[in-house]
Coordinates of C-alpha atoms in Angstrom, one line a residue:
Chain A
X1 CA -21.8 -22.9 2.4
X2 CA -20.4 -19.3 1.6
X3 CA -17.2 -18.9 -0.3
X4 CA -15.8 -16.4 0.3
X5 CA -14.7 -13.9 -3.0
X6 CA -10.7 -13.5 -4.4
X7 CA -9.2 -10.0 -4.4
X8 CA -6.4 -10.0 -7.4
X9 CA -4.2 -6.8 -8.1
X10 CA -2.9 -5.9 -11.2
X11 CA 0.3 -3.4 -10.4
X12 CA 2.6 -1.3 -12.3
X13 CA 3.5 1.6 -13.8
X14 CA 1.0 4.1 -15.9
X15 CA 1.3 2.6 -19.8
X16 CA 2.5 -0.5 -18.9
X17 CA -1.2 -2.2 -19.9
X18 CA -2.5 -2.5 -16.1
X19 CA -5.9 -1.6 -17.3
X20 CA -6.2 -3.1 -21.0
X21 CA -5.0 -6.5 -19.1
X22 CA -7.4 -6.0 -16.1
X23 CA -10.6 -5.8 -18.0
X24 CA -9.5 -8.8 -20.5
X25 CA -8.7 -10.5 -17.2
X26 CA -11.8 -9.9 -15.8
X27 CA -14.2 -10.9 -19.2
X28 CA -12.3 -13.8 -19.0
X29 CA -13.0 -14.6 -15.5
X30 CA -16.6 -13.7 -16.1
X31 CA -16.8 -16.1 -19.2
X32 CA -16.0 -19.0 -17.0
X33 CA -19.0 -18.2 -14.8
X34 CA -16.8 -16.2 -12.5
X35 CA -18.6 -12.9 -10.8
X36 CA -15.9 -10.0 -10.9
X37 CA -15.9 -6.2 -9.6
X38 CA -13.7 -4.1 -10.7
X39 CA -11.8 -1.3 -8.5
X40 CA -9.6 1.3 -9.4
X41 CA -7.7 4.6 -7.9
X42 CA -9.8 7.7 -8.0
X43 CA -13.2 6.2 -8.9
X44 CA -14.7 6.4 -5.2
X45 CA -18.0 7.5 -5.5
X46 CA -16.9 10.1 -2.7
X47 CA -14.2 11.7 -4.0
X48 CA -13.8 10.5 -8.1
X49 CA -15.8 13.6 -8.8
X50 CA -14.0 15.9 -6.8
X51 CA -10.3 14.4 -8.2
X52 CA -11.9 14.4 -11.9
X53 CA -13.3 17.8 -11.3
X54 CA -9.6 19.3 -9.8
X55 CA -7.5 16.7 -11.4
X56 CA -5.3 19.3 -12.7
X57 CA -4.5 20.7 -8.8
X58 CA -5.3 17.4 -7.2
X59 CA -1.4 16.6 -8.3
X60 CA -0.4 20.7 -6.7
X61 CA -2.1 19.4 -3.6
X62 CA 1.0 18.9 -0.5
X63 CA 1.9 15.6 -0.8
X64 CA 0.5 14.5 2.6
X65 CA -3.3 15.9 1.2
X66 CA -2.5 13.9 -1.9
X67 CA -1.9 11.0 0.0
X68 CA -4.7 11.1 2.1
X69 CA -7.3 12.1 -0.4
X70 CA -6.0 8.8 -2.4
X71 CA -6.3 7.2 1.1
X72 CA -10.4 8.4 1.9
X73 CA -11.0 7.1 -2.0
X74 CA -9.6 3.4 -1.4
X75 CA -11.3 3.3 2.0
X76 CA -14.7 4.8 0.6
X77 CA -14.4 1.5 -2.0
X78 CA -13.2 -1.1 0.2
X79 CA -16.2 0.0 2.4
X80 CA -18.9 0.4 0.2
X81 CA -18.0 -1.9 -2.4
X82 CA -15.1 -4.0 -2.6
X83 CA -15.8 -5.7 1.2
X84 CA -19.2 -6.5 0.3
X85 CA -18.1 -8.2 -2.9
X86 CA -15.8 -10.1 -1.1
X87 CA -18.5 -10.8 1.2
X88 CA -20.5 -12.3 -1.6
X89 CA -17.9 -14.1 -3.3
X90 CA -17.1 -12.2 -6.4
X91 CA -13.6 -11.8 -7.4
X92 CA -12.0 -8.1 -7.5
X93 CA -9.9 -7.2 -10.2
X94 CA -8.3 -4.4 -8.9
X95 CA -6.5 -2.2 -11.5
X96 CA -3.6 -1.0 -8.8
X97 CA -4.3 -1.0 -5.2
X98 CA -2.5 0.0 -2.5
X99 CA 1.2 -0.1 -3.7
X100 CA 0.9 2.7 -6.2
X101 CA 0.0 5.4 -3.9
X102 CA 2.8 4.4 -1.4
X103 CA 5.3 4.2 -4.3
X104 CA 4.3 7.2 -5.9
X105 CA 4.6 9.2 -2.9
X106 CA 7.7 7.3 -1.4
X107 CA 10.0 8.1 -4.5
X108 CA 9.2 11.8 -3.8
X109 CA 10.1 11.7 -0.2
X110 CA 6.8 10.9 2.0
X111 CA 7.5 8.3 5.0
X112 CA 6.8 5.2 3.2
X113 CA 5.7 4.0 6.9
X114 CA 3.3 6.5 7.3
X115 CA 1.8 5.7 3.9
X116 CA 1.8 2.1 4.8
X117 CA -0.2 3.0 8.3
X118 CA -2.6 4.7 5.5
X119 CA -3.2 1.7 4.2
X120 CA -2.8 -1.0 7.3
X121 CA -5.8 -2.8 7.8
X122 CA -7.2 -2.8 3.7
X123 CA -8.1 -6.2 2.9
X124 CA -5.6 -8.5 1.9
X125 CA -4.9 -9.0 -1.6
X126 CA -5.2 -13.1 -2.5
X127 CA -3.0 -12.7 -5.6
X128 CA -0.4 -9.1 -6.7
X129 CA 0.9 -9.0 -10.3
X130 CA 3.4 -6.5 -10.8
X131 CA 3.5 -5.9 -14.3
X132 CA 6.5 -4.8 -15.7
X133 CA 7.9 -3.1 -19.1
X134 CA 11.3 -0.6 -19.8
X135 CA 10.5 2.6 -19.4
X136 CA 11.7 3.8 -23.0
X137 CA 9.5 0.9 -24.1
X138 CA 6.4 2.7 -21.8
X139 CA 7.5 6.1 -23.4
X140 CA 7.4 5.2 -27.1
X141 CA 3.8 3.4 -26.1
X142 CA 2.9 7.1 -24.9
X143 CA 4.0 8.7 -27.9
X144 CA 2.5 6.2 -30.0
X145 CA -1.1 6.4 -28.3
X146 CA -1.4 10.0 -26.6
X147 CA 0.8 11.8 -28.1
X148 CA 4.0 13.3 -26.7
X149 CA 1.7 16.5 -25.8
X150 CA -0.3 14.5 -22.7
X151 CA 3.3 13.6 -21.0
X152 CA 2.0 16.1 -18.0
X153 CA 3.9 17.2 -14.8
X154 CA 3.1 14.8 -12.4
X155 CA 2.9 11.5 -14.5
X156 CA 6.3 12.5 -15.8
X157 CA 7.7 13.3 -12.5
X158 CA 8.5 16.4 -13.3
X159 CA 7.6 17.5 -10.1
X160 CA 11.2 15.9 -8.6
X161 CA 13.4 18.6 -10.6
X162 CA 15.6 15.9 -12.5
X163 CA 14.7 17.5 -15.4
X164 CA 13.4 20.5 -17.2
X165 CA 12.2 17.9 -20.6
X166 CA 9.5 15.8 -20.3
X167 CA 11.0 12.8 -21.6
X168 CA 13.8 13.0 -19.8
X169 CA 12.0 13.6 -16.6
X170 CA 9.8 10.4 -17.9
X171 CA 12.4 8.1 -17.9
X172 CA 13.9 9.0 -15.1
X173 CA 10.8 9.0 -13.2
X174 CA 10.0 5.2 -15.1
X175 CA 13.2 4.3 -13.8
X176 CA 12.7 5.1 -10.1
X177 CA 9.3 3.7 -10.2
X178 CA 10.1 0.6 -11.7
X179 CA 13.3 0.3 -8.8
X180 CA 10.6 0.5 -6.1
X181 CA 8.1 -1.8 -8.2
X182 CA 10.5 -4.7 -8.6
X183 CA 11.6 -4.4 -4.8
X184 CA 8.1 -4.7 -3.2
X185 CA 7.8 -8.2 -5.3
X186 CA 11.1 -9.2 -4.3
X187 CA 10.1 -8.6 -0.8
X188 CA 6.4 -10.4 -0.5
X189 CA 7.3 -12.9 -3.3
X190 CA 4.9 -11.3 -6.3
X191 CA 5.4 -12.4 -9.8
X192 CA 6.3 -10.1 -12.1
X193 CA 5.2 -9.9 -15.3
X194 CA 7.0 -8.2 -18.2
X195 CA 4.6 -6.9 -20.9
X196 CA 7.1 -6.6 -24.0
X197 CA 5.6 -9.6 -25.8
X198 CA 2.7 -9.7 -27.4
X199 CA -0.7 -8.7 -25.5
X200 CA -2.1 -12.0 -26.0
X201 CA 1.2 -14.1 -24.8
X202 CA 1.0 -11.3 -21.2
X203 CA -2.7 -12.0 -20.9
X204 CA -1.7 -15.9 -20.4
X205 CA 1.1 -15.4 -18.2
X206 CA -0.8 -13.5 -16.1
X207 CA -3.7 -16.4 -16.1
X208 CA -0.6 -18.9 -15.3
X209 CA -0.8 -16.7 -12.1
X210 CA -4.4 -16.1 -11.5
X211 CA -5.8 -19.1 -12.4
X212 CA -4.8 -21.4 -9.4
X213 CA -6.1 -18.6 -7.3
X214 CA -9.8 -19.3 -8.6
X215 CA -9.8 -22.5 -10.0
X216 CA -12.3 -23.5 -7.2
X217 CA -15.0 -20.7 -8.8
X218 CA -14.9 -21.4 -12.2
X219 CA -17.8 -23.3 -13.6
X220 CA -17.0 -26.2 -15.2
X221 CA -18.3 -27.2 -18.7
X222 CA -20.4 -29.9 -18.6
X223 CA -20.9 -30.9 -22.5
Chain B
X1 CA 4.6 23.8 34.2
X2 CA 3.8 24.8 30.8
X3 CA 6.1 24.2 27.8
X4 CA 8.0 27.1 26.7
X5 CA 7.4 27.6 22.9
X6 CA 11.2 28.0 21.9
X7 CA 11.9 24.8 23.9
X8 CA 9.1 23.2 21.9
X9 CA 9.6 23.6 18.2
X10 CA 12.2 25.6 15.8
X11 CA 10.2 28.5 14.5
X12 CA 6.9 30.0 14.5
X13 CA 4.4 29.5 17.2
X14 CA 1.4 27.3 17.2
X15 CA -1.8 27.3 19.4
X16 CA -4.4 24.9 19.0
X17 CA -8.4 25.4 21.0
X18 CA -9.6 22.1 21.3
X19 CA -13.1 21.1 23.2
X20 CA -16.7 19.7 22.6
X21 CA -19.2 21.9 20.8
X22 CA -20.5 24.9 22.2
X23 CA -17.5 25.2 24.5
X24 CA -16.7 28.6 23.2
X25 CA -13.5 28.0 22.3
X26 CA -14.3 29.3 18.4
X27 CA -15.5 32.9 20.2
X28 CA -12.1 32.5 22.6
X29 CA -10.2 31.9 19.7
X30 CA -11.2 34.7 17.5
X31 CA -10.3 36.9 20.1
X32 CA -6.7 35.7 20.4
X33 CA -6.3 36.3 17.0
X34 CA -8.0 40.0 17.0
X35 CA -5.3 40.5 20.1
X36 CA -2.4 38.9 18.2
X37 CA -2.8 41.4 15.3
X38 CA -3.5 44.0 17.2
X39 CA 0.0 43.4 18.6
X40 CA 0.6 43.0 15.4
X41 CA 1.9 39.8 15.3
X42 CA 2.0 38.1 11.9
X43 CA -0.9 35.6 12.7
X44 CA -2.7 33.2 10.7
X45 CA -6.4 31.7 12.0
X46 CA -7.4 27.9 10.6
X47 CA -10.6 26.2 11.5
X48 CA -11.3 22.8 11.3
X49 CA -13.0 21.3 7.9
X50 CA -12.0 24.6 6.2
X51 CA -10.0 23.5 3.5
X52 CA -11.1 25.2 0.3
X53 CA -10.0 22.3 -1.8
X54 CA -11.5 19.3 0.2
X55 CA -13.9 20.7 2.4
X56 CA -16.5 20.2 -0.7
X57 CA -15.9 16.5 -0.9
X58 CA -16.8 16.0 2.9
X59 CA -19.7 18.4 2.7
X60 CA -21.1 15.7 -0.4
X61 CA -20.2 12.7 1.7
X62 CA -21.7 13.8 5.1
X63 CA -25.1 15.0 2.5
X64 CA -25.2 11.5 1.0
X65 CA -24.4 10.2 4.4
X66 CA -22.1 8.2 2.7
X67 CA -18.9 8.8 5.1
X68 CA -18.0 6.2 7.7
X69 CA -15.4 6.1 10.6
X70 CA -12.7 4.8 8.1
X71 CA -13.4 7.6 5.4
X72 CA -14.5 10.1 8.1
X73 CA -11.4 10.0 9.6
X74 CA -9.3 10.0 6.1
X75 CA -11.2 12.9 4.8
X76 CA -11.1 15.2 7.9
X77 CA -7.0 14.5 8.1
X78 CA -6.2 15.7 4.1
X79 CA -8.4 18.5 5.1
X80 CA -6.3 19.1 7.7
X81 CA -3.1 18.2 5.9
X82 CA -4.0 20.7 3.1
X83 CA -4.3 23.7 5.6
X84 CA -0.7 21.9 7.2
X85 CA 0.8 22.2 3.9
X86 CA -0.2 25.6 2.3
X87 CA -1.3 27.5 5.2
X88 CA -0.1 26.0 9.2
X89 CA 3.6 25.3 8.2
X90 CA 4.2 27.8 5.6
X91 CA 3.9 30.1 8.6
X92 CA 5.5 28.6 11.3
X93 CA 8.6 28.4 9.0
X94 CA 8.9 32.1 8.7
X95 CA 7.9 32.6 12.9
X96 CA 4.6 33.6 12.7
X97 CA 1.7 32.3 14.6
X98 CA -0.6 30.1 14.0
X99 CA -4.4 29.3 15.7
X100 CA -5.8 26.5 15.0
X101 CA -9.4 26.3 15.7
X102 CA -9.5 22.3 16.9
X103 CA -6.3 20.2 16.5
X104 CA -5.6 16.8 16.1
X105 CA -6.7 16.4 19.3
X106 CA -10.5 16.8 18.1
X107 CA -9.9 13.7 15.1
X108 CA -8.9 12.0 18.5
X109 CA -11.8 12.5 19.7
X110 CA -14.1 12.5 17.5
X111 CA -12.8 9.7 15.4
X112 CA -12.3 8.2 18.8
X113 CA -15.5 8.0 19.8
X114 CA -15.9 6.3 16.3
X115 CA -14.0 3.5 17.2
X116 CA -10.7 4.6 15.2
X117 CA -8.1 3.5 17.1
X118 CA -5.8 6.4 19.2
X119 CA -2.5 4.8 17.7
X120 CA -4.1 4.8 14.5
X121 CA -5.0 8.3 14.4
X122 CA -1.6 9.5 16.0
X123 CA -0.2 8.0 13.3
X124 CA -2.3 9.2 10.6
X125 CA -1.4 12.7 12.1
X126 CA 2.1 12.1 12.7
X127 CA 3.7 14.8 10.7
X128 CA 2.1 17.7 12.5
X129 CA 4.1 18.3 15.9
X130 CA 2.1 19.0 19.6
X131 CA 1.0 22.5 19.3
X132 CA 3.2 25.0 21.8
X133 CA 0.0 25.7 23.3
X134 CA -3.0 23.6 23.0
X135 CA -6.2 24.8 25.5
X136 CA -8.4 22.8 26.2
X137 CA -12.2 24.7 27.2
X138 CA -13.9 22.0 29.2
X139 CA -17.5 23.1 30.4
X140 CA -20.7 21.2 31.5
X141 CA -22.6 19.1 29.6
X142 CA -25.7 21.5 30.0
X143 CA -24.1 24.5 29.2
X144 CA -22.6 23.0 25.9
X145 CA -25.9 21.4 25.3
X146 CA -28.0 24.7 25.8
X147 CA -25.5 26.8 23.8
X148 CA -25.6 24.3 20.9
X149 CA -29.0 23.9 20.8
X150 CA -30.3 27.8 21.1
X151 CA -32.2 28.7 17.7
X152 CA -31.2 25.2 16.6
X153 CA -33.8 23.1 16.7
X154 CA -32.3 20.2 14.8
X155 CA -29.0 18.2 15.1
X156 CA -27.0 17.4 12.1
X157 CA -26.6 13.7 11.1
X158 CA -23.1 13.3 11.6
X159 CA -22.6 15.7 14.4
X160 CA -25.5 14.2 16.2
X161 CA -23.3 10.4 15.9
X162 CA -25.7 8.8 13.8
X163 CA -23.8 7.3 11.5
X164 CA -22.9 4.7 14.6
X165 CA -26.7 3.5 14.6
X166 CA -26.6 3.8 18.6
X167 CA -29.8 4.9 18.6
X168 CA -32.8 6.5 16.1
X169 CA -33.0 9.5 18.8
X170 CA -30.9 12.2 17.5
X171 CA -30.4 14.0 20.8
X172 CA -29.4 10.8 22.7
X173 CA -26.9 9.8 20.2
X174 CA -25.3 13.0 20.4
X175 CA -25.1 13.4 24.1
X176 CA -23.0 9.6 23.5
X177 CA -21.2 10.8 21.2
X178 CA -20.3 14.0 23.5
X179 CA -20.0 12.1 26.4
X180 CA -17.1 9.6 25.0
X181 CA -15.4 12.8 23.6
X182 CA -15.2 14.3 26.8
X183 CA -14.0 11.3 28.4
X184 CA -11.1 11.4 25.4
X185 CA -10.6 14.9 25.7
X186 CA -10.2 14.5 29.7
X187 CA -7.7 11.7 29.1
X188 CA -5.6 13.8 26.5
X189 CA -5.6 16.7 29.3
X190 CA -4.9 14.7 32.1
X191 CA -1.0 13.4 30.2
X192 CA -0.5 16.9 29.9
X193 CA -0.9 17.6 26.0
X194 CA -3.3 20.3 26.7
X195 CA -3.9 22.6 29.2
X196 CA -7.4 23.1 30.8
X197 CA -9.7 26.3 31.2
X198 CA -12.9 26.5 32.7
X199 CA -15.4 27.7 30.4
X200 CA -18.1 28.0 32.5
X201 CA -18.0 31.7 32.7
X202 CA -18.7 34.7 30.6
X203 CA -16.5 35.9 27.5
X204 CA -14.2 38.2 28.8
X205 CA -13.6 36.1 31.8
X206 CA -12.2 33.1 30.0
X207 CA -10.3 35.9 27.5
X208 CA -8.7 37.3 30.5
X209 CA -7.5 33.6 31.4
X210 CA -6.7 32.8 27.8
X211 CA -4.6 35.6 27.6
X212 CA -2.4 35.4 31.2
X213 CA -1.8 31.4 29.9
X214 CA -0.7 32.7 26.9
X215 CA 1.5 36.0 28.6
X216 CA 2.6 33.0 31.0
X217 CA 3.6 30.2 28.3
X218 CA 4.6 31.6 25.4
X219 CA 7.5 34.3 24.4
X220 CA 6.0 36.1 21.8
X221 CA 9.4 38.6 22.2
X222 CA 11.0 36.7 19.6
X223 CA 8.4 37.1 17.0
X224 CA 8.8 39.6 14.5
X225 CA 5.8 42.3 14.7
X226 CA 4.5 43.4 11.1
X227 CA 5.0 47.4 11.2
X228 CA 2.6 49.4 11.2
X229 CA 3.0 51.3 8.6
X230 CA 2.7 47.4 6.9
X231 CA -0.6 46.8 8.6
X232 CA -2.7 47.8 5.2
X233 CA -5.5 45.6 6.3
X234 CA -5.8 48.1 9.8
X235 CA -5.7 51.3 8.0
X236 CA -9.1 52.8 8.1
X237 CA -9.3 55.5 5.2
X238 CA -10.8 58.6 7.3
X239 CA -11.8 62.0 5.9
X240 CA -10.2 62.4 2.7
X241 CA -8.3 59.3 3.0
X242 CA -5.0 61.5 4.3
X243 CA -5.8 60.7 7.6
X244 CA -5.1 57.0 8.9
X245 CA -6.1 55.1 12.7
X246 CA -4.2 52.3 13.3
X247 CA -5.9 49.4 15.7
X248 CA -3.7 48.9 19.1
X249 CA -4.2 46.1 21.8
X250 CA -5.3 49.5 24.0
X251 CA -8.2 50.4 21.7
X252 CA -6.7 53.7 20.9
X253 CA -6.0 55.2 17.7
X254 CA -3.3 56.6 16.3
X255 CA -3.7 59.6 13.7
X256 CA -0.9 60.5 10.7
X257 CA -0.5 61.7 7.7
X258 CA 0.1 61.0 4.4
X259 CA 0.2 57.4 3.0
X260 CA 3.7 55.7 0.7
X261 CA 1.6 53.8 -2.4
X262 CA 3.9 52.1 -4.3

């Protein structure tokens, strides 16, 4: 009998503990006897080098390039390595997926139904968590970790001319994200997640969620 | 018959070559341009996979032979939005005109013939308008195949269709692959998108054709002609460098004096 793997999505904002949470997620998962592959934007073996290698102009690239580069890198994954997975009946923890890449663009002005046709036919995600924390509570993690130096153009928005400071174009652009971010789980019924408790206490609410999804693959103890 | 360009679109004009390889639309198109600027109309030539930014990511993928339909057609389309963004409509938007050496009409083909949907594809292309012009060089399979294959004596993996595993033989994948290109290319033609030249026949015969399509279907009276005193790139520096021949569409050249550096 072939079971057939889970695909979960962690979403949200940059600094918001997407990835921290996804690899807890998935050494949990993997604790319990559970297989897991990770995936994540930008690390296509196709592309990743090029976008590591022009990361700085990847974000100067026309929006519809951008889009379509980010497009090629998912599809190069879900081809070469997150289908087959499936296929074999691990679980993928993706660390974003497809919603990032259609908001991102969508808030500075790119047919959000052309972005979608981008993304049409990826396979389905079994369970979305949107995770979700203020975004003065996302800039002082920034400043607090990085630094305030490595708030950059694009990450800060700075690209939509709201403002001239960083910060302020952060916020802004935290705000706007986190608009389009709650809507799209409002709309397809995602849980959201907020993150301003403690690491541990998020880690469990997001099992609350994922756990159902895979109880079926998770070897029992037998002792 | 043919679309009038001002009908068509806002600003700028836009002419695509579309057709299977070794159709000699590349050689036709190059000598539009060389006409173009000899009229000196501000022109701007774009080939297909030419992007300077993401043309090195395909050229990995198609070594590793790592691409398939899906990314094949992704890849080839932000190469041909970059050129869109920073060099196609840039130009358009200030009325010059643009050649585009294989359209979107070629991802429908080719990506096609890959089993990528035609909706699909339209859509993935939808920001870039129908061309004002697109010709479409249809010629016989042989010809195409003998001018493809002179001092060539191997196909490329991807260009040959392998990637579809129809068959080990490189030469009768590729004459598939070319075969349901045409039959896309013939059905793109037939609703009109593109107009259709023989290309059968020697250079200057087609060039002669290309050009009374393009006298007959486009206004180039509204484009603004670069001066050419502003034609640096046609000055040839003769004698002492006081002496300057400008290129005309008649071949002739023009002598003057004396040169305004600034």
């Amino acid at each position: 009998m072939k079971i057939s793997g889970r695909l979960i999505v962690l979403e949200g904002p940059d600094g918001v503990g997407r990835t921290s949470h996804a690899r807890l997620l998935s050494q949990r998962l993997e604790a319990q006897g559970v297989a897991t592959a990770n995936f994540g934007l930008a690390r296509s073996a196709l592309i990743s080098e090029h976008i590591e290698a022009n990361s700085g102009q990847l974000h100067n690239f026309g929006p519809r390039t951008r889009a379509l580069l980010y497009a090629t890198d998912m599809w190069d994954q879900v081809v070469h390595h997150i289908q087959p997975a499936l296929d074999a009946g691990f679980v993928v923890v993706a660390d974003r997926f497809s919603f990032t890449p259609v908001i991102r663009e969508s808030v500075r002005g790119t047919s959000e139904e052309w972005l979608h046709g981008l993304y049409s036919s990826v396979p389905n995600p079994d369970m979305v968590i949107v995770l979700d924390a203020g975004p003065r509570r996302i800039l002082h993690r920034v400043i607090y970790t990085d630094g305030i130096a490595e708030l950059k153009g694009y990450e800060s928005g700075m690209d939509l001319g709201h403002s001239n400071i960083p910060t302020v174009s952060f916020i802004h652009y935290q705000k706007l994200l986190r608009g389009r971010f709650k809507q799209l789980a409002k709309e397809n019924n995602f849980p959201i997640v907020s993150t301003k408790g403690t690491f541990e206490y998020t880690h469990e609410e997001i099992w609350k969620h994922v756990e159902p999804i895979v109880s079926d693959l998770i070897v029992k103890s037998t002792n | 018959m043919l679309v009038k360009s001002k009908e068509a679109s806002g600003a700028g004009i836009l002419i695509a070559v579309e057709g299977l390889d070794g159709s000699g639309k590349s050689t036709q198109a190059h000598l539009l341009v060389q006409w173009l600027r000899a009229l000196g109309a501000p022109v701007h030539h774009t080939e297909w996979n030419s992007s300077p930014m993401v043309k090195s990511a395909t050229k990995e993928g198609k070594k590793n032979q790592r691409l398939v339909p899906e990314t094949f057609h992704y890849i080839h389309a932000a190469d041909f939005a970059d050129r869109w963004e920073r060099q196609i409509e840039p130009l358009l938007a200030v009325g010059g005109v643009v050649i585009c050496d294989r359209y979107k009409f070629t991802a429908m083909a080719r990506d096609g013939a890959r089993g990528i949907d035609q909706d699909r594809i339209e859509m993935t292309y939808s920001f870039a308008r129908d061309p004002d012009l697109t010709l479409y060089f249809e010629v016989d399979p042989e010809v195409s195949l003998s001018r493809i294959m002179k001092g060539r004596p191997n196909l490329k993996y991807y260009e040959a269709g392998m990637d579809m595993g129809w068959t080990e033989d490189p030469f009768e994948s590729y004459k598939k692959l070319q075969g349901r290109m045409r039959e896309i290319y013939g059905s793109i033609s037939e609703s009109g998108r593109m107009i259709k030249i023989n290309s059968n026949s020697g250079i200057a015969e087609i060039q002669k054709n290309v050009r009374k399509i393009i006298a007959d279907s486009i206004d180039l009276s509204n484009v603004t002609l670069i001066e050419a005193d502003d034609r640096r790139a046609e000055i040839h520096h003769i004698d002492d460098g006081a002496r300057m021949r400008y290129i005309s569409p008649e071949g002739y050249t023009v002598l003057r004096h004396g040169v305004d550096e600034d």
